[in-house]
PDB file of C-alpha atoms in Angstrom:
ATOM      1  CA  ALA J   1       0.000   0.000   0.000  1.00 72.00           C
ATOM      2  CA  GLN J   2       1.177   3.494  -0.755  1.00 80.00           C
ATOM      3  CA  SER J   3       1.811   5.626   2.275  1.00 88.00           C
ATOM      4  CA  VAL J   4       3.578   8.620   3.752  1.00 93.00           C
ATOM      5  CA  ALA J   5       4.889   8.594   7.307  1.00 95.00           C
ATOM      6  CA  GLN J   6       5.836  11.440   9.583  1.00 96.00           C
ATOM      7  CA  PRO J   7       7.204   9.539  12.553  1.00 96.00           C
ATOM      8  CA  GLU J   8       7.363  12.460  14.978  1.00 96.00           C
ATOM      9  CA  ASP J   9       4.158  13.842  16.353  1.00 95.00           C
ATOM     10  CA  GLN J  10       5.975  16.886  17.697  1.00 97.00           C
ATOM     11  CA  VAL J  11       9.443  18.366  17.347  1.00 98.00           C
ATOM     12  CA  ASN J  12      10.830  20.898  19.809  1.00 98.00           C
ATOM     13  CA  VAL J  13      13.855  22.985  18.939  1.00 98.00           C
ATOM     14  CA  ALA J  14      15.488  26.056  20.429  1.00 98.00           C
ATOM     15  CA  GLU J  15      15.435  29.269  18.426  1.00 98.00           C
ATOM     16  CA  GLY J  16      18.574  29.591  16.349  1.00 97.00           C
ATOM     17  CA  ASN J  17      19.221  25.864  16.254  1.00 98.00           C
ATOM     18  CA  PRO J  18      18.840  23.769  13.101  1.00 97.00           C
ATOM     19  CA  LEU J  19      15.604  21.894  12.687  1.00 97.00           C
ATOM     20  CA  THR J  20      14.637  18.683  10.897  1.00 98.00           C
ATOM     21  CA  VAL J  21      11.134  17.350  10.321  1.00 98.00           C
ATOM     22  CA  LYS J  22      11.157  13.796   9.033  1.00 98.00           C
ATOM     23  CA  CYS J  23       9.146  12.220   6.230  1.00 98.00           C
ATOM     24  CA  THR J  24       9.391   8.793   4.655  1.00 97.00           C
ATOM     25  CA  TYR J  25       7.293   7.376   1.871  1.00 93.00           C
ATOM     26  CA  SER J  26       6.350   4.064   0.366  1.00 90.00           C
ATOM     27  CA  VAL J  27       5.083   4.365  -3.196  1.00 83.00           C
ATOM     28  CA  SER J  28       5.756   2.698  -6.498  1.00 79.00           C
ATOM     29  CA  GLY J  29       7.363   4.591  -9.336  1.00 79.00           C
ATOM     30  CA  ASN J  30       8.823   8.067  -9.113  1.00 80.00           C
ATOM     31  CA  PRO J  31       6.670  10.216  -6.844  1.00 82.00           C
ATOM     32  CA  TYR J  32       6.483  13.955  -6.551  1.00 88.00           C
ATOM     33  CA  LEU J  33       7.102  15.056  -2.963  1.00 93.00           C
ATOM     34  CA  PHE J  34       5.822  18.166  -1.225  1.00 95.00           C
ATOM     35  CA  TRP J  35       6.020  20.009   2.069  1.00 97.00           C
ATOM     36  CA  TYR J  36       3.271  22.277   3.375  1.00 97.00           C
ATOM     37  CA  VAL J  37       2.940  24.363   6.523  1.00 97.00           C
ATOM     38  CA  GLN J  38      -0.262  25.159   8.371  1.00 96.00           C
ATOM     39  CA  TYR J  39      -0.752  27.884  10.956  1.00 94.00           C
ATOM     40  CA  PRO J  40      -3.708  27.672  13.365  1.00 89.00           C
ATOM     41  CA  ASN J  41      -7.090  27.917  11.662  1.00 86.00           C
ATOM     42  CA  ARG J  42      -5.484  28.578   8.295  1.00 90.00           C
ATOM     43  CA  GLY J  43      -5.153  26.708   5.042  1.00 92.00           C
ATOM     44  CA  LEU J  44      -2.011  24.863   4.022  1.00 95.00           C
ATOM     45  CA  GLN J  45       0.796  26.909   2.523  1.00 96.00           C
ATOM     46  CA  PHE J  46       3.093  25.338  -0.040  1.00 96.00           C
ATOM     47  CA  LEU J  47       6.768  25.325   1.012  1.00 97.00           C
ATOM     48  CA  LEU J  48       8.649  23.279  -1.567  1.00 96.00           C
ATOM     49  CA  LYS J  49       8.542  20.267  -3.837  1.00 93.00           C
ATOM     50  CA  TYR J  50      10.803  17.640  -5.356  1.00 93.00           C
ATOM     51  CA  ILE J  51      10.070  16.534  -8.885  1.00 87.00           C
ATOM     52  CA  THR J  52      13.392  15.481 -10.321  1.00 84.00           C
ATOM     53  CA  GLY J  53      17.003  16.607 -10.450  1.00 86.00           C
ATOM     54  CA  ASP J  54      19.023  17.939  -7.548  1.00 89.00           C
ATOM     55  CA  ASN J  55      18.252  16.050  -4.352  1.00 91.00           C
ATOM     56  CA  LEU J  56      18.431  19.220  -2.268  1.00 95.00           C
ATOM     57  CA  VAL J  57      15.410  21.417  -2.827  1.00 95.00           C
ATOM     58  CA  LYS J  58      15.168  24.968  -1.546  1.00 96.00           C
ATOM     59  CA  GLY J  59      11.837  26.533  -0.730  1.00 95.00           C
ATOM     60  CA  SER J  60      10.110  29.398   1.006  1.00 93.00           C
ATOM     61  CA  TYR J  61      11.110  31.021   4.317  1.00 94.00           C
ATOM     62  CA  GLY J  62      14.595  29.479   4.299  1.00 96.00           C
ATOM     63  CA  PHE J  63      13.388  25.877   4.334  1.00 97.00           C
ATOM     64  CA  GLU J  64      14.987  23.125   2.309  1.00 97.00           C
ATOM     65  CA  ALA J  65      14.441  19.408   1.927  1.00 98.00           C
ATOM     66  CA  GLU J  66      16.653  16.533   0.934  1.00 95.00           C
ATOM     67  CA  PHE J  67      15.360  13.733  -1.236  1.00 95.00           C
ATOM     68  CA  ASN J  68      16.989  10.375  -0.510  1.00 94.00           C
ATOM     69  CA  LYS J  69      15.811   7.676  -2.877  1.00 91.00           C
ATOM     70  CA  SER J  70      17.612   4.791  -1.188  1.00 92.00           C
ATOM     71  CA  GLN J  71      16.091   5.657   2.177  1.00 94.00           C
ATOM     72  CA  THR J  72      12.780   6.778   0.635  1.00 94.00           C
ATOM     73  CA  SER J  73      12.923   9.925   2.715  1.00 96.00           C
ATOM     74  CA  PHE J  74      12.246  13.610   2.168  1.00 97.00           C
ATOM     75  CA  HIS J  75      13.205  15.404   5.376  1.00 98.00           C
ATOM     76  CA  LEU J  76      12.490  19.103   5.824  1.00 98.00           C
ATOM     77  CA  LYS J  77      15.315  21.213   7.223  1.00 98.00           C
ATOM     78  CA  LYS J  78      16.187  24.750   8.199  1.00 98.00           C
ATOM     79  CA  PRO J  79      19.631  25.892   9.383  1.00 97.00           C
ATOM     80  CA  SER J  80      18.354  28.306  12.037  1.00 97.00           C
ATOM     81  CA  ALA J  81      14.853  28.039  13.503  1.00 97.00           C
ATOM     82  CA  LEU J  82      12.659  31.025  14.288  1.00 97.00           C
ATOM     83  CA  VAL J  83       9.850  31.186  16.839  1.00 97.00           C
ATOM     84  CA  SER J  84       7.573  32.120  13.941  1.00 96.00           C
ATOM     85  CA  ASP J  85       8.325  28.722  12.335  1.00 97.00           C
ATOM     86  CA  SER J  86       6.166  27.093  15.015  1.00 97.00           C
ATOM     87  CA  ALA J  87       3.331  25.435  13.100  1.00 97.00           C
ATOM     88  CA  LEU J  88       2.022  22.127  11.753  1.00 96.00           C
ATOM     89  CA  TYR J  89       4.009  20.651   8.879  1.00 97.00           C
ATOM     90  CA  PHE J  90       2.715  18.155   6.347  1.00 97.00           C
ATOM     91  CA  CYS J  91       4.581  15.974   3.899  1.00 96.00           C
ATOM     92  CA  ALA J  92       2.693  14.781   0.813  1.00 94.00           C
ATOM     93  CA  VAL J  93       3.295  12.606  -2.216  1.00 90.00           C
ATOM     94  CA  SER J  94       1.521  12.691  -5.563  1.00 84.00           C
ATOM     95  CA  ARG J  95       1.575  11.029  -8.966  1.00 64.00           C
ATOM     96  CA  LEU J  96      -0.035   7.962  -7.533  1.00 62.00           C
ATOM     97  CA  SER J  97      -1.172   5.594 -10.284  1.00 60.00           C
ATOM     98  CA  GLY J  98      -1.139   8.462 -12.740  1.00 60.00           C
ATOM     99  CA  THR J  99      -3.625  10.550 -10.771  1.00 67.00           C
ATOM    100  CA  TYR J 100      -3.382  14.052  -9.372  1.00 71.00           C
ATOM    101  CA  LYS J 101      -4.214  12.890  -5.885  1.00 82.00           C
ATOM    102  CA  TYR J 102      -2.026  13.407  -2.874  1.00 88.00           C
ATOM    103  CA  ILE J 103      -1.380  11.213   0.119  1.00 89.00           C
ATOM    104  CA  PHE J 104      -0.614  13.346   3.155  1.00 92.00           C
ATOM    105  CA  GLY J 105       1.346  12.411   6.219  1.00 94.00           C
ATOM    106  CA  THR J 106      -0.302  12.857   9.592  1.00 93.00           C
ATOM    107  CA  GLY J 107       1.566  16.069  10.293  1.00 95.00           C
ATOM    108  CA  THR J 108       4.338  17.096  12.675  1.00 97.00           C
ATOM    109  CA  ARG J 109       3.884  19.952  15.096  1.00 96.00           C
ATOM    110  CA  LEU J 110       7.021  22.067  15.284  1.00 98.00           C
ATOM    111  CA  LYS J 111       7.550  24.143  18.384  1.00 97.00           C
ATOM    112  CA  VAL J 112      10.435  26.588  18.392  1.00 97.00           C
ATOM    113  CA  LEU J 113      11.346  27.728  21.890  1.00 96.00           C
ATOM    114  CA  ALA J 114      12.660  31.218  22.535  1.00 94.00           C
TER     115      ALA J 114
ATOM    116  CA  SER D   1      -1.890  35.756  -9.995  1.00 85.00           C
ATOM    117  CA  GLN D   2      -4.231  33.058  -8.796  1.00 87.00           C
ATOM    118  CA  THR D   3      -6.319  33.259  -5.659  1.00 92.00           C
ATOM    119  CA  ILE D   4      -8.706  30.854  -4.003  1.00 96.00           C
ATOM    120  CA  HIS D   5     -11.639  31.862  -1.827  1.00 96.00           C
ATOM    121  CA  GLN D   6     -13.765  29.874   0.570  1.00 97.00           C
ATOM    122  CA  TRP D   7     -16.853  30.924   2.422  1.00 96.00           C
ATOM    123  CA  PRO D   8     -18.086  31.049   4.972  1.00 96.00           C
ATOM    124  CA  ALA D   9     -15.017  31.100   7.185  1.00 96.00           C
ATOM    125  CA  THR D  10     -16.900  29.601  10.117  1.00 96.00           C
ATOM    126  CA  LEU D  11     -20.254  27.916  10.403  1.00 97.00           C
ATOM    127  CA  VAL D  12     -22.268  26.463  13.257  1.00 97.00           C
ATOM    128  CA  GLN D  13     -25.140  24.252  12.198  1.00 97.00           C
ATOM    129  CA  PRO D  14     -27.592  21.970  14.007  1.00 98.00           C
ATOM    130  CA  VAL D  15     -27.701  18.262  13.331  1.00 97.00           C
ATOM    131  CA  GLY D  16     -30.026  17.478  10.446  1.00 97.00           C
ATOM    132  CA  SER D  17     -29.683  20.856   8.748  1.00 97.00           C
ATOM    133  CA  PRO D  18     -28.399  21.275   5.178  1.00 97.00           C
ATOM    134  CA  LEU D  19     -24.935  22.480   4.250  1.00 97.00           C
ATOM    135  CA  SER D  20     -23.440  24.433   1.394  1.00 97.00           C
ATOM    136  CA  LEU D  21     -19.780  25.454   1.329  1.00 98.00           C
ATOM    137  CA  GLU D  22     -18.418  27.338  -1.629  1.00 98.00           C
ATOM    138  CA  CYS D  23     -14.971  27.549  -3.158  1.00 98.00           C
ATOM    139  CA  THR D  24     -13.948  29.739  -6.084  1.00 97.00           C
ATOM    140  CA  VAL D  25     -10.643  30.152  -7.870  1.00 96.00           C
ATOM    141  CA  GLU D  26      -9.537  33.250  -9.748  1.00 95.00           C
ATOM    142  CA  GLY D  27      -6.775  33.733 -12.282  1.00 92.00           C
ATOM    143  CA  THR D  28      -6.689  30.302 -13.903  1.00 89.00           C
ATOM    144  CA  SER D  29      -8.810  28.229 -16.254  1.00 88.00           C
ATOM    145  CA  ASN D  30      -9.994  24.644 -15.980  1.00 90.00           C
ATOM    146  CA  PRO D  31      -8.233  23.912 -12.715  1.00 92.00           C
ATOM    147  CA  ASN D  32      -8.414  20.607 -10.906  1.00 92.00           C
ATOM    148  CA  LEU D  33     -10.372  21.206  -7.720  1.00 94.00           C
ATOM    149  CA  TYR D  34     -10.333  19.311  -4.445  1.00 94.00           C
ATOM    150  CA  TRP D  35     -12.279  19.174  -1.169  1.00 96.00           C
ATOM    151  CA  TYR D  36     -10.496  17.943   1.947  1.00 95.00           C
ATOM    152  CA  ARG D  37     -11.627  17.539   5.538  1.00 94.00           C
ATOM    153  CA  GLN D  38      -9.231  17.965   8.415  1.00 93.00           C
ATOM    154  CA  ALA D  39     -10.373  16.510  11.725  1.00 85.00           C
ATOM    155  CA  ALA D  40      -8.861  17.305  15.106  1.00 76.00           C
ATOM    156  CA  GLY D  41      -6.294  19.651  13.553  1.00 64.00           C
ATOM    157  CA  ARG D  42      -4.328  16.875  11.971  1.00 78.00           C
ATOM    158  CA  GLY D  43      -4.720  14.522   9.082  1.00 83.00           C
ATOM    159  CA  LEU D  44      -6.268  15.538   5.794  1.00 91.00           C
ATOM    160  CA  GLN D  45      -8.824  13.345   4.114  1.00 90.00           C
ATOM    161  CA  LEU D  46      -9.566  13.857   0.433  1.00 91.00           C
ATOM    162  CA  LEU D  47     -13.334  13.941  -0.015  1.00 94.00           C
ATOM    163  CA  PHE D  48     -13.876  14.874  -3.670  1.00 94.00           C
ATOM    164  CA  TYR D  49     -11.908  16.015  -6.664  1.00 91.00           C
ATOM    165  CA  SER D  50     -12.939  17.385 -10.034  1.00 92.00           C
ATOM    166  CA  VAL D  51     -11.104  17.654 -13.343  1.00 89.00           C
ATOM    167  CA  GLY D  52     -13.847  19.635 -15.106  1.00 90.00           C
ATOM    168  CA  ILE D  53     -17.381  20.999 -14.981  1.00 93.00           C
ATOM    169  CA  GLY D  54     -19.784  18.326 -13.836  1.00 90.00           C
ATOM    170  CA  GLN D  55     -16.975  15.798 -13.322  1.00 91.00           C
ATOM    171  CA  ILE D  56     -16.792  14.768  -9.685  1.00 93.00           C
ATOM    172  CA  SER D  57     -14.932  11.858  -8.146  1.00 90.00           C
ATOM    173  CA  SER D  58     -15.829  10.778  -4.645  1.00 89.00           C
ATOM    174  CA  GLU D  59     -13.120   9.327  -2.483  1.00 85.00           C
ATOM    175  CA  VAL D  60     -15.029   8.322   0.620  1.00 81.00           C
ATOM    176  CA  PRO D  61     -18.693   7.268   0.891  1.00 68.00           C
ATOM    177  CA  GLN D  62     -20.325   9.690   3.260  1.00 79.00           C
ATOM    178  CA  ASN D  63     -23.030  12.142   4.016  1.00 88.00           C
ATOM    179  CA  LEU D  64     -21.578  14.784   1.675  1.00 94.00           C
ATOM    180  CA  SER D  65     -21.761  15.567  -2.024  1.00 95.00           C
ATOM    181  CA  ALA D  66     -19.927  17.955  -4.326  1.00 96.00           C
ATOM    182  CA  SER D  67     -20.813  19.846  -7.459  1.00 96.00           C
ATOM    183  CA  ARG D  68     -18.962  21.973  -9.966  1.00 96.00           C
ATOM    184  CA  PRO D  69     -21.517  24.153 -11.721  1.00 94.00           C
ATOM    185  CA  GLN D  70     -18.904  26.481 -13.236  1.00 94.00           C
ATOM    186  CA  ASP D  71     -15.287  26.098 -14.281  1.00 94.00           C
ATOM    187  CA  ARG D  72     -13.841  27.738 -11.185  1.00 95.00           C
ATOM    188  CA  GLN D  73     -16.554  27.015  -8.624  1.00 97.00           C
ATOM    189  CA  PHE D  74     -16.690  23.981  -6.384  1.00 97.00           C
ATOM    190  CA  ILE D  75     -19.475  23.405  -3.878  1.00 97.00           C
ATOM    191  CA  LEU D  76     -19.651  20.974  -0.987  1.00 97.00           C
ATOM    192  CA  SER D  77     -23.140  20.067   0.201  1.00 97.00           C
ATOM    193  CA  SER D  78     -25.112  17.940   2.560  1.00 96.00           C
ATOM    194  CA  LYS D  79     -28.855  17.424   2.892  1.00 95.00           C
ATOM    195  CA  LYS D  80     -28.676  16.503   6.582  1.00 96.00           C
ATOM    196  CA  LEU D  81     -25.621  17.172   8.696  1.00 96.00           C
ATOM    197  CA  LEU D  82     -24.319  14.668  11.228  1.00 95.00           C
ATOM    198  CA  LEU D  83     -22.241  15.397  14.305  1.00 94.00           C
ATOM    199  CA  SER D  84     -19.366  13.592  12.618  1.00 92.00           C
ATOM    200  CA  ASP D  85     -19.366  16.156   9.802  1.00 94.00           C
ATOM    201  CA  SER D  86     -17.727  18.696  12.099  1.00 94.00           C
ATOM    202  CA  GLY D  87     -14.239  19.669  11.006  1.00 94.00           C
ATOM    203  CA  PHE D  88     -12.107  22.036   9.009  1.00 95.00           C
ATOM    204  CA  TYR D  89     -12.919  21.919   5.308  1.00 96.00           C
ATOM    205  CA  LEU D  90     -10.250  22.888   2.826  1.00 96.00           C
ATOM    206  CA  CYS D  91     -10.576  23.512  -0.883  1.00 97.00           C
ATOM    207  CA  ALA D  92      -7.543  23.289  -3.160  1.00 96.00           C
ATOM    208  CA  TRP D  93      -6.724  23.729  -6.828  1.00 95.00           C
ATOM    209  CA  SER D  94      -3.982  22.625  -9.183  1.00 92.00           C
ATOM    210  CA  VAL D  95      -3.098  23.184 -12.815  1.00 86.00           C
ATOM    211  CA  PRO D  96      -3.822  20.100 -14.905  1.00 76.00           C
ATOM    212  CA  GLY D  97      -1.229  18.874 -17.315  1.00 67.00           C
ATOM    213  CA  ARG D  98       1.661  20.513 -15.507  1.00 61.00           C
ATOM    214  CA  GLU D  99       4.273  18.152 -14.209  1.00 52.00           C
ATOM    215  CA  THR D 100       4.467  19.715 -10.810  1.00 62.00           C
ATOM    216  CA  ASP D 101       0.854  19.048  -9.730  1.00 76.00           C
ATOM    217  CA  THR D 102       1.250  21.477  -6.870  1.00 89.00           C
ATOM    218  CA  GLN D 103      -1.977  21.962  -4.972  1.00 93.00           C
ATOM    219  CA  TYR D 104      -2.787  25.393  -3.535  1.00 94.00           C
ATOM    220  CA  PHE D 105      -5.154  25.609  -0.624  1.00 96.00           C
ATOM    221  CA  GLY D 106      -7.838  28.037   0.384  1.00 97.00           C
ATOM    222  CA  PRO D 107      -8.210  29.525   3.874  1.00 96.00           C
ATOM    223  CA  GLY D 108     -10.679  26.844   4.999  1.00 96.00           C
ATOM    224  CA  THR D 109     -14.122  26.705   6.594  1.00 96.00           C
ATOM    225  CA  ARG D 110     -14.531  25.665  10.226  1.00 95.00           C
ATOM    226  CA  LEU D 111     -17.786  23.698  10.529  1.00 96.00           C
ATOM    227  CA  THR D 112     -19.254  22.835  13.908  1.00 96.00           C
ATOM    228  CA  VAL D 113     -22.324  20.626  13.994  1.00 96.00           C
ATOM    229  CA  LEU D 114     -24.224  20.730  17.298  1.00 96.00           C
TER     230      LEU D 114
END
């Protein structure tokens, strides 16, 4: 079965420290991978995507993600966390069986401590 | 540029009452449109998606229905709401035929069924 896993329910990090939010996937073929962020009572905002090419993808607000095909992972990273980065982060995969549909992970709540 | 609108932003409805949530997209033609439900501030469940006027695919059998009367309008409806219909409803759009398949989300509607 195709799936996306975000193994950490919550990640706490001190402001100024690097952060990593983990995502692994299990799909057939070559998926497209996405990261979204959600602030309370708001819609999801697109951060970045991996389609093909360079395994390190840079996105909005200083975030980046590294695609690792052998480990089937797509971890979200930022060199220096800000308190304003505190939010809910979702990993998603698309191109499932030739459709436009996404599978979302269950989300990871990031809390950046001042 | 493209924008997506959802209304109302919040809604409180009694059990057994009807529902109509509206989503409109501006600045693009013939988008793919999606309805998601987010329960308990976490996982997203795809409810319906549409690749054109009058073309609706249902992902999960339930008390809800969707319609697309115009190219950039997507409506989520129910004849009789259940308590379990409470949640945060998100509409999204994407550009068909583009390799990236990035979905862009609206601000959401918070539905509380009492």
